[in-house]
Coordinates of C-alpha atoms and ligand atoms in Angstrom, one line a residue:
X1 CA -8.1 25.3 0.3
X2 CA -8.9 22.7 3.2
X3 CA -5.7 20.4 3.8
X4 CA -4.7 18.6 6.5
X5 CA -1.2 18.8 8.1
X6 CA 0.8 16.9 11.0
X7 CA 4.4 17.8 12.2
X8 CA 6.1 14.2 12.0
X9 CA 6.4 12.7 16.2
X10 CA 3.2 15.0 17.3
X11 CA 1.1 11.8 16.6
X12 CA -2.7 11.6 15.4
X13 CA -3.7 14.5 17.8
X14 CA -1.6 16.7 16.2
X15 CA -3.2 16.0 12.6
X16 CA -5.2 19.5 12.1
X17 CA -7.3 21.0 9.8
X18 CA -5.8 24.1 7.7
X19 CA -6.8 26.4 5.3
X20 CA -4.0 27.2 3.0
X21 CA -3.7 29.8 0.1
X22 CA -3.9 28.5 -3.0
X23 CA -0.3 28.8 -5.2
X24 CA 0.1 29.2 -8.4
X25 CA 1.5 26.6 -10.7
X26 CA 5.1 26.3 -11.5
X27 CA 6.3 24.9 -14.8
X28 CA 5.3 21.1 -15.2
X29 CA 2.9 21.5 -12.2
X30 CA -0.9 20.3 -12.1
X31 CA -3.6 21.1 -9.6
X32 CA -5.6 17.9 -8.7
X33 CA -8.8 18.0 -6.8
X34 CA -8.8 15.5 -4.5
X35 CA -11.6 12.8 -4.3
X36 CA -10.5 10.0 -2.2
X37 CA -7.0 9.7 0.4
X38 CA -6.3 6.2 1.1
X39 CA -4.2 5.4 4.8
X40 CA -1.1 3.4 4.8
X41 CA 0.7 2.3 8.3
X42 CA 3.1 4.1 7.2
X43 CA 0.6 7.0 7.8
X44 CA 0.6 5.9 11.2
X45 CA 4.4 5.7 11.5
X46 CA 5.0 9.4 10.5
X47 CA 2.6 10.5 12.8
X48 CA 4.3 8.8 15.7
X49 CA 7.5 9.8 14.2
X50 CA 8.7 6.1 13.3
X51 CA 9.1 7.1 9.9
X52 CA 12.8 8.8 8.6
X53 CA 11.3 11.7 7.1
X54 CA 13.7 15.0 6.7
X55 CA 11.5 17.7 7.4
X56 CA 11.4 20.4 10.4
X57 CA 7.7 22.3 9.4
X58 CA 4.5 20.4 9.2
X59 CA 3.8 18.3 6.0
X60 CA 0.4 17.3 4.1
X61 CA 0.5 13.5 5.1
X62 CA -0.5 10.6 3.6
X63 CA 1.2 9.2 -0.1
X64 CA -1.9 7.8 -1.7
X65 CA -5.4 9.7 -3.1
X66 CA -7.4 9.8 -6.3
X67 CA -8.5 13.1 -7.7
X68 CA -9.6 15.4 -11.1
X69 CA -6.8 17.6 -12.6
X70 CA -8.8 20.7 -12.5
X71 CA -5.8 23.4 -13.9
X72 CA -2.2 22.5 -15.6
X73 CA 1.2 24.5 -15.7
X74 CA 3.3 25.7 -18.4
X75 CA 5.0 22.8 -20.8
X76 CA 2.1 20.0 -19.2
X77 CA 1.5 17.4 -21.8
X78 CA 0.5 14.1 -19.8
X79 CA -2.3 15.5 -18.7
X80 CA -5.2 18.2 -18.9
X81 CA -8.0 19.2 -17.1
X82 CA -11.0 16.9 -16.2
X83 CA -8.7 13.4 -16.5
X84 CA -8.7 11.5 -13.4
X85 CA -5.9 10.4 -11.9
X86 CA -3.7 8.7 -9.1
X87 CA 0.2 9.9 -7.9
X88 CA 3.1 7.8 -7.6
X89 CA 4.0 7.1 -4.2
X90 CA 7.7 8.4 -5.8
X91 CA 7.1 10.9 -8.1
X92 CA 10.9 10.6 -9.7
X93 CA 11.0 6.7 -10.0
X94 CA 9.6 6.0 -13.3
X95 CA 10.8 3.2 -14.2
X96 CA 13.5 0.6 -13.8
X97 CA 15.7 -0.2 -11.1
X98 CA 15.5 2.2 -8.0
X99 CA 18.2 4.8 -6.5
X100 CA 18.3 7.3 -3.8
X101 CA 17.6 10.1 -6.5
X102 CA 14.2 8.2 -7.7
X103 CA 13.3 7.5 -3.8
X104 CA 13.6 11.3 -2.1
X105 CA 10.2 13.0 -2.2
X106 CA 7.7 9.9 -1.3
X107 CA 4.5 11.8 -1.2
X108 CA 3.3 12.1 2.8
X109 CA 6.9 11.6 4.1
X110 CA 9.6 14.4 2.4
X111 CA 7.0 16.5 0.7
X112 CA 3.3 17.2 1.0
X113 CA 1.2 14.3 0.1
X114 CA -2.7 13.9 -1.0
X115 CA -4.7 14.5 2.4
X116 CA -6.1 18.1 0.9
X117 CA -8.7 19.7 -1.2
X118 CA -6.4 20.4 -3.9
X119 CA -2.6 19.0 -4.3
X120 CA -0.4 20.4 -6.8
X121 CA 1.7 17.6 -8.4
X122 CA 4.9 17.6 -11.0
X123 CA 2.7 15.9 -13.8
X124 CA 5.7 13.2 -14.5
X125 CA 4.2 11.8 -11.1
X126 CA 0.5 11.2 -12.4
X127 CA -1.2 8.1 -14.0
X128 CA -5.0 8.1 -15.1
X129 CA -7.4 6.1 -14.0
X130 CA -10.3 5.0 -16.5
X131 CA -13.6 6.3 -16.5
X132 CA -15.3 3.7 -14.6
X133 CA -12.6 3.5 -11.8
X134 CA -14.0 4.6 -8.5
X135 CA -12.2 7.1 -7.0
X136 CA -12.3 5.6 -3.7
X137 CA -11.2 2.3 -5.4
X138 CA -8.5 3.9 -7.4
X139 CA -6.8 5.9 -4.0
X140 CA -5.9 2.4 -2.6
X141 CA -3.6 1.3 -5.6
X142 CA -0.3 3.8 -5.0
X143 CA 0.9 2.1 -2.1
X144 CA -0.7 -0.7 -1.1
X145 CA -1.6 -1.9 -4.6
X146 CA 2.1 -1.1 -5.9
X147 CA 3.4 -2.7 -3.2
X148 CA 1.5 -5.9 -3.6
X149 CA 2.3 -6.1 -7.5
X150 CA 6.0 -5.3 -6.8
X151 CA 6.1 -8.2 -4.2
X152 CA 4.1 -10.8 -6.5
X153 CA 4.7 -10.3 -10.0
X154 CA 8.0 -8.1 -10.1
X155 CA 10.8 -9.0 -7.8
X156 CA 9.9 -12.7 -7.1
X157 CA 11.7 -15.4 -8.9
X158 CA 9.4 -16.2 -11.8
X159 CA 6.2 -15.9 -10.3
X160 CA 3.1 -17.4 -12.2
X161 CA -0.4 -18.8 -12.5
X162 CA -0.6 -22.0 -10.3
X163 CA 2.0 -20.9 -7.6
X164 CA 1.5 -19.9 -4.1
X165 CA 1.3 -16.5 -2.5
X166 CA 1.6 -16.6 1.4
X167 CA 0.1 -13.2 2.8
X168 CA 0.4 -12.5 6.4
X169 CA -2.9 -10.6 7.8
X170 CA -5.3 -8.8 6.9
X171 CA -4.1 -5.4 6.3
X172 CA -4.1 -3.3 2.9
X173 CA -1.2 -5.0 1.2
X174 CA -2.0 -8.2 1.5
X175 CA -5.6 -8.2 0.7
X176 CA -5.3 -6.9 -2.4
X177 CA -2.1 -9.2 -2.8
X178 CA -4.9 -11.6 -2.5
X179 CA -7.4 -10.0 -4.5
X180 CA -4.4 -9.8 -7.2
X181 CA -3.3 -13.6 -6.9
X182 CA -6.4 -14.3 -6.7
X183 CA -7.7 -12.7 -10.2
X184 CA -3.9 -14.3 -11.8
X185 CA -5.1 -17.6 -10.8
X186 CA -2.8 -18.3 -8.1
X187 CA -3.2 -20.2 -5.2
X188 CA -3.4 -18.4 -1.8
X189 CA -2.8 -19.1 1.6
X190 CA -3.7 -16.0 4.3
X191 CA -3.0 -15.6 7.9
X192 CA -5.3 -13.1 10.3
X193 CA -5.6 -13.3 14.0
X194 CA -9.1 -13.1 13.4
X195 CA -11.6 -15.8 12.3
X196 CA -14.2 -13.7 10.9
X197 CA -11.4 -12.0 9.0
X198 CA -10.5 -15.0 7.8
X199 CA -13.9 -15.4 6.6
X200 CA -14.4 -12.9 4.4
X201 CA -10.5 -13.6 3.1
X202 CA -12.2 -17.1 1.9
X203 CA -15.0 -15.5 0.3
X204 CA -12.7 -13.0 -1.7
X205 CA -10.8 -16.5 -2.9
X206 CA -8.2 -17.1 -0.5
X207 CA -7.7 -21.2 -0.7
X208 CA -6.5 -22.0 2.6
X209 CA -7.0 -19.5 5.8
X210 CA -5.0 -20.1 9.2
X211 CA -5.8 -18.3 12.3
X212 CA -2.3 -17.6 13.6
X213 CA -3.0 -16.6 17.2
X214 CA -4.7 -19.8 17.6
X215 CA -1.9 -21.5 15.4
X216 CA 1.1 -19.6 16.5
X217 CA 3.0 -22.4 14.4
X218 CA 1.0 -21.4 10.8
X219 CA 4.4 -22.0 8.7
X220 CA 3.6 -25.4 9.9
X221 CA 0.3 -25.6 8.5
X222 CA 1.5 -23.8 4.9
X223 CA 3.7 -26.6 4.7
X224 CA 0.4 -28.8 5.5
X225 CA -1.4 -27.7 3.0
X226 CA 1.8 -27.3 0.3
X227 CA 2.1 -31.2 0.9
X228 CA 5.5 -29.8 2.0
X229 CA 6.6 -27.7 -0.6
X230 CA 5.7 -24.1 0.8
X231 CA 5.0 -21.0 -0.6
X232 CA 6.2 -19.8 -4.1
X233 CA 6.3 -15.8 -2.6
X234 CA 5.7 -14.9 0.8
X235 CA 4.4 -11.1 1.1
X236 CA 6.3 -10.4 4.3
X237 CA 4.7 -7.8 6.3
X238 CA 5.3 -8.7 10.2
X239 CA 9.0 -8.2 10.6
X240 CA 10.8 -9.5 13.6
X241 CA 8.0 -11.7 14.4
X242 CA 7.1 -13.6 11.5
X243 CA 9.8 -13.6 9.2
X244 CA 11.8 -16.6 10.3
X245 CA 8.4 -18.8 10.0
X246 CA 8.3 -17.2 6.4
X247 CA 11.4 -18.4 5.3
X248 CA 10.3 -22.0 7.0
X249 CA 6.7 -22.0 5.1
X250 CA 8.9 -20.5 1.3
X251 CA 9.3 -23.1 -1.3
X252 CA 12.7 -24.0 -2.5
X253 CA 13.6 -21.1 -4.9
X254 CA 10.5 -19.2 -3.2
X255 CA 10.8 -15.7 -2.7
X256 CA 10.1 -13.8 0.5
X257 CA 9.6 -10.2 -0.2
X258 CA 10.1 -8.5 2.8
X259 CA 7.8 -5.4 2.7
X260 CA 6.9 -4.0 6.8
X261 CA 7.4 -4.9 10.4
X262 CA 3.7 -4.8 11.8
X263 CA 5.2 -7.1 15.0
X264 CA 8.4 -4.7 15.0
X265 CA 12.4 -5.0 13.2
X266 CA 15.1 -6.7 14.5
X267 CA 16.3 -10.0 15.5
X268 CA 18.3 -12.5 13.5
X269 CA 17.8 -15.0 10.2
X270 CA 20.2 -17.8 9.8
X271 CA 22.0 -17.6 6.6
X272 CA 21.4 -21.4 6.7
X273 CA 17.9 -21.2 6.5
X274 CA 18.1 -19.7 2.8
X275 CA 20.7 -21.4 1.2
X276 CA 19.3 -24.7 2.0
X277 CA 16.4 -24.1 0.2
X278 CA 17.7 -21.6 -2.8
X279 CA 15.3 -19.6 -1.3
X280 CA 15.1 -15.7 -1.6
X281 CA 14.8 -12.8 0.5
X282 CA 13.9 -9.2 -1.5
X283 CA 13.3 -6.0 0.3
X284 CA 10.5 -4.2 -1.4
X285 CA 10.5 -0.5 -1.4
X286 CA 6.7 0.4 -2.8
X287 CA 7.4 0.7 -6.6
X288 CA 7.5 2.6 -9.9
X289 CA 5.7 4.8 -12.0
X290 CA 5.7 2.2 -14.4
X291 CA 4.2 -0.3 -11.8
X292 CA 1.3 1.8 -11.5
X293 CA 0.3 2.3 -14.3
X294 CA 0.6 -1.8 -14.8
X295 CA -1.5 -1.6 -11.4
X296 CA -4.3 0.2 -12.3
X297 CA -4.5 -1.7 -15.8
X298 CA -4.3 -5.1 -14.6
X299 CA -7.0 -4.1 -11.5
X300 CA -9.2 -2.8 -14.6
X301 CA -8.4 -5.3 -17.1
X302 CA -9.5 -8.2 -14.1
X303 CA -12.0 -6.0 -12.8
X304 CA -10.5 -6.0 -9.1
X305 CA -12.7 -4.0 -6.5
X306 CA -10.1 -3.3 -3.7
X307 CA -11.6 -4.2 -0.6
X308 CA -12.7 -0.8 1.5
X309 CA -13.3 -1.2 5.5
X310 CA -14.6 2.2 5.7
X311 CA -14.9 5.6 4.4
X312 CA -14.7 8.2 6.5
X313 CA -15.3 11.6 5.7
X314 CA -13.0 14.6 5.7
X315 CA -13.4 16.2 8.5
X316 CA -13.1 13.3 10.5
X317 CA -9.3 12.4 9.4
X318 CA -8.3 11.8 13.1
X319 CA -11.1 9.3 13.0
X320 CA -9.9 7.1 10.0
X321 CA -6.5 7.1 11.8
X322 CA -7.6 5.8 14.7
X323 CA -9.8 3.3 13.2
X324 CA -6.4 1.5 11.0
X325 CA -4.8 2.1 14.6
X326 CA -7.3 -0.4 16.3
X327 CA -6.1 -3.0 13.4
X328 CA -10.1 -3.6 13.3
X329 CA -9.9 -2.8 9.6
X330 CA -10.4 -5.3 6.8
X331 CA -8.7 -4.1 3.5
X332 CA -8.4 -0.5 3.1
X333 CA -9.0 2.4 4.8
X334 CA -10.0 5.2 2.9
X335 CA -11.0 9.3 3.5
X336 CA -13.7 10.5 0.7
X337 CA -12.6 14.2 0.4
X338 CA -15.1 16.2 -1.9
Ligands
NAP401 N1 8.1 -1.8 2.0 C1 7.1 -1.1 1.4 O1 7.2 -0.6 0.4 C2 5.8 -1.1 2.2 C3 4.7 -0.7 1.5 C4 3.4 -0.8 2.2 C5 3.4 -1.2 3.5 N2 4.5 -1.6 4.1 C6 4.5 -2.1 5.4 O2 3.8 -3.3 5.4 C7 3.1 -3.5 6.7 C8 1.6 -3.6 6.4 O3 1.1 -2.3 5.9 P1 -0.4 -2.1 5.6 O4 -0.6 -0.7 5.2 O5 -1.0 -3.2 4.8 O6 -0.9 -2.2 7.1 P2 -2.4 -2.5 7.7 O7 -3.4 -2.3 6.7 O8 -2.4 -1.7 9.0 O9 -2.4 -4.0 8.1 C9 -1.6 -4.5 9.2 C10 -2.2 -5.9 9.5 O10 -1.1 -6.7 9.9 C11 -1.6 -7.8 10.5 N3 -0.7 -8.2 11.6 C12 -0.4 -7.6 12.8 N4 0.4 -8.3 13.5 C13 0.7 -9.4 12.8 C14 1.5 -10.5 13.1 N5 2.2 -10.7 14.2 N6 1.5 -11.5 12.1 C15 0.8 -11.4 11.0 N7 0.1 -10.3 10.7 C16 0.0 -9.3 11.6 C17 -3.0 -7.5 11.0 O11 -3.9 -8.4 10.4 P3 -5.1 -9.2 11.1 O12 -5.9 -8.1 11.8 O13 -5.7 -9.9 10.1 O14 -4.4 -10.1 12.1 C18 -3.1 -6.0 10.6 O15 -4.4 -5.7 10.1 C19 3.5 -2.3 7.5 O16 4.6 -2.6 8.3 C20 3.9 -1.2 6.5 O17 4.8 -0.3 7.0 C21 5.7 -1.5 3.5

């Protein structure tokens, strides 16, 4: 069995190709054959070693992939061989509320994630995917997807058709936040430091675009384009560098969800500039089981078709993680594996 493996800190050179014995399945196990691995930054981060991860021997990277059980362990009952299926990014939070117990094991980071021929999964982690669902489209959802729903329609204050959903670039979270606002009939305002970017953003739906290299003062222009009100949720994903103009272009009672530091962490908020408003700030940590499974039913049920940059193929892994390196990408990256 082909898999891929990377020490955490030996960065993308060190991401190899392996052939590794196939084990046998414990009890509550199930052997997937992979079809499509998805990248996250955070890919990037544990290769670089900017992720915590607890591990001292190389791991299977990368949390998100869509594959066909193909064999199922001892007291299995969720699934059975031939359904096709996605993994929680945290195979023990199901549901509800989070804790350290549901968050150990993120697929990728503390155990073996989904960049393999064959993974062999605890079937409490798994959700199908319906017939139609391309693979490729379905490996996106875990992470990024999760993420995006979690940010939009979970922890924000009451979000709902009408309001609007500030997303900061162009990366995998927030255009399928867009894509997901989008298809809830919400209005959506999208940064990108790149016009033609910023394009194609319009063409998937987004209402108002903004350029902000060329507009380093966007939260100005949300509040343009708000008539002063702001943004309802604000999917947070530059850190140190944008996070103080996304409190500015929030809505009184508007939720930032602060999901990633693209531009870095660090540096200060002013209490001030939350209580003034009512405005919220809510750290988003991926999401549930449960939130998958509302992922892929509501990216069915609106027939979303997650944007794809490019597909590479398997055995050019270093490749695709070099590509979502460059930040040329549009959407998703994503590795076809069979
Ligand atoms: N907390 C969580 O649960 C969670 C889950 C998923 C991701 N994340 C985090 O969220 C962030 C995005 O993840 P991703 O997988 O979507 O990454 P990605 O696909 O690599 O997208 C990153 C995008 O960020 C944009 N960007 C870079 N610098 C920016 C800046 N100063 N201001 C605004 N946008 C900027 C760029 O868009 P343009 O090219 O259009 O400029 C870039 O394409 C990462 O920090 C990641 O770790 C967190």
């Amino acid at each position: 069995m082909l898999s891929y493996q990377i020490l955490p800190g030996e960065n993308i050179d060190g991401l190899r190709c392996v052939d590794l014995p196939d084990r046998p399945l414990g009890t509550g196990e199930v052997r997937v054959r992979m079809h499509a691995v998805a990248l996250n930054y955070r890919d990037l981060m544990v290769a670089s070693g900017n992720y915590l991860v607890n591990v001292d021997d190389p791991i299977i990277p990368c949390s998100d992939g869509a594959g066909e059980v193909v064999e199922v362990g001892h007291g299995v009952t969720r699934v059975k061989p031939g359904d096709r299926v996605v993994a929680s990014f945290f195979p023990c939070w199901h549901d509800g509320i989070t804790s350290q117990d549901k968050t150990k094991h993120a697929l990728g980071g503390d155990v073996d994630g989904m960049l393999a021929q064959q993974v062999l999964l605890d079937q409490e982690a798994l959700v199908k995917i319906p017939p139609h669902m391309a693979y490729v489209d379905a490996a996106t959802l875990p992470c990024a997807g999760v993420t995006a729903w979690n940010a939009i329609f979970v922890s924000s204050n009451r979000a709902r058709p009408g309001d609007t959903v500030l997303l900061l670039g162009t990366g995998g979270v927030s255009v399928l936040g867009l894509q997901m606002a989008c298809a809830a009939g919400m209005r959506t305002i999208i940064t990108s430091s790149t016009d033609e970017k910023l394009r194609r953003a319009h063409e998937l739906g987004a209402h108002h675009t903004i350029n902000y290299r060329t507009m380093p003062e966007w939260h100005e222009e949300v509040l343009r384009v708000t008539n002063g009100s702001g943004a309802n949720v604000v999917l947070e994903v530059g850190g140190k560098g944008t996070v103080n103009r996304s409190l500015s272009a929030a809505s009184m009672g508007g939720t930032v969800a602060i999901i990633g530091g693209v531009s870095g962490f660090g540096g200060e908020v002013n209490p001030a500039a939350l209580l003034s408003g009512a405005k919220r700030m809510v750290g988003i940590f991926v999401g549930s089981r449960a939130m998958l499974e509302d992922v892929v039913r509501f990216v069915d049920a609106a027939r979303i078709e997650p944007v794809v940059d490019r597909v590479f193929p398997f055995h050019q892994a270093q490749e695709a993680y070099r590509y979502m390196e460059s930040g040329s990408h549009f959407g998703k990256v994503v590795i076809a594996v069979n």
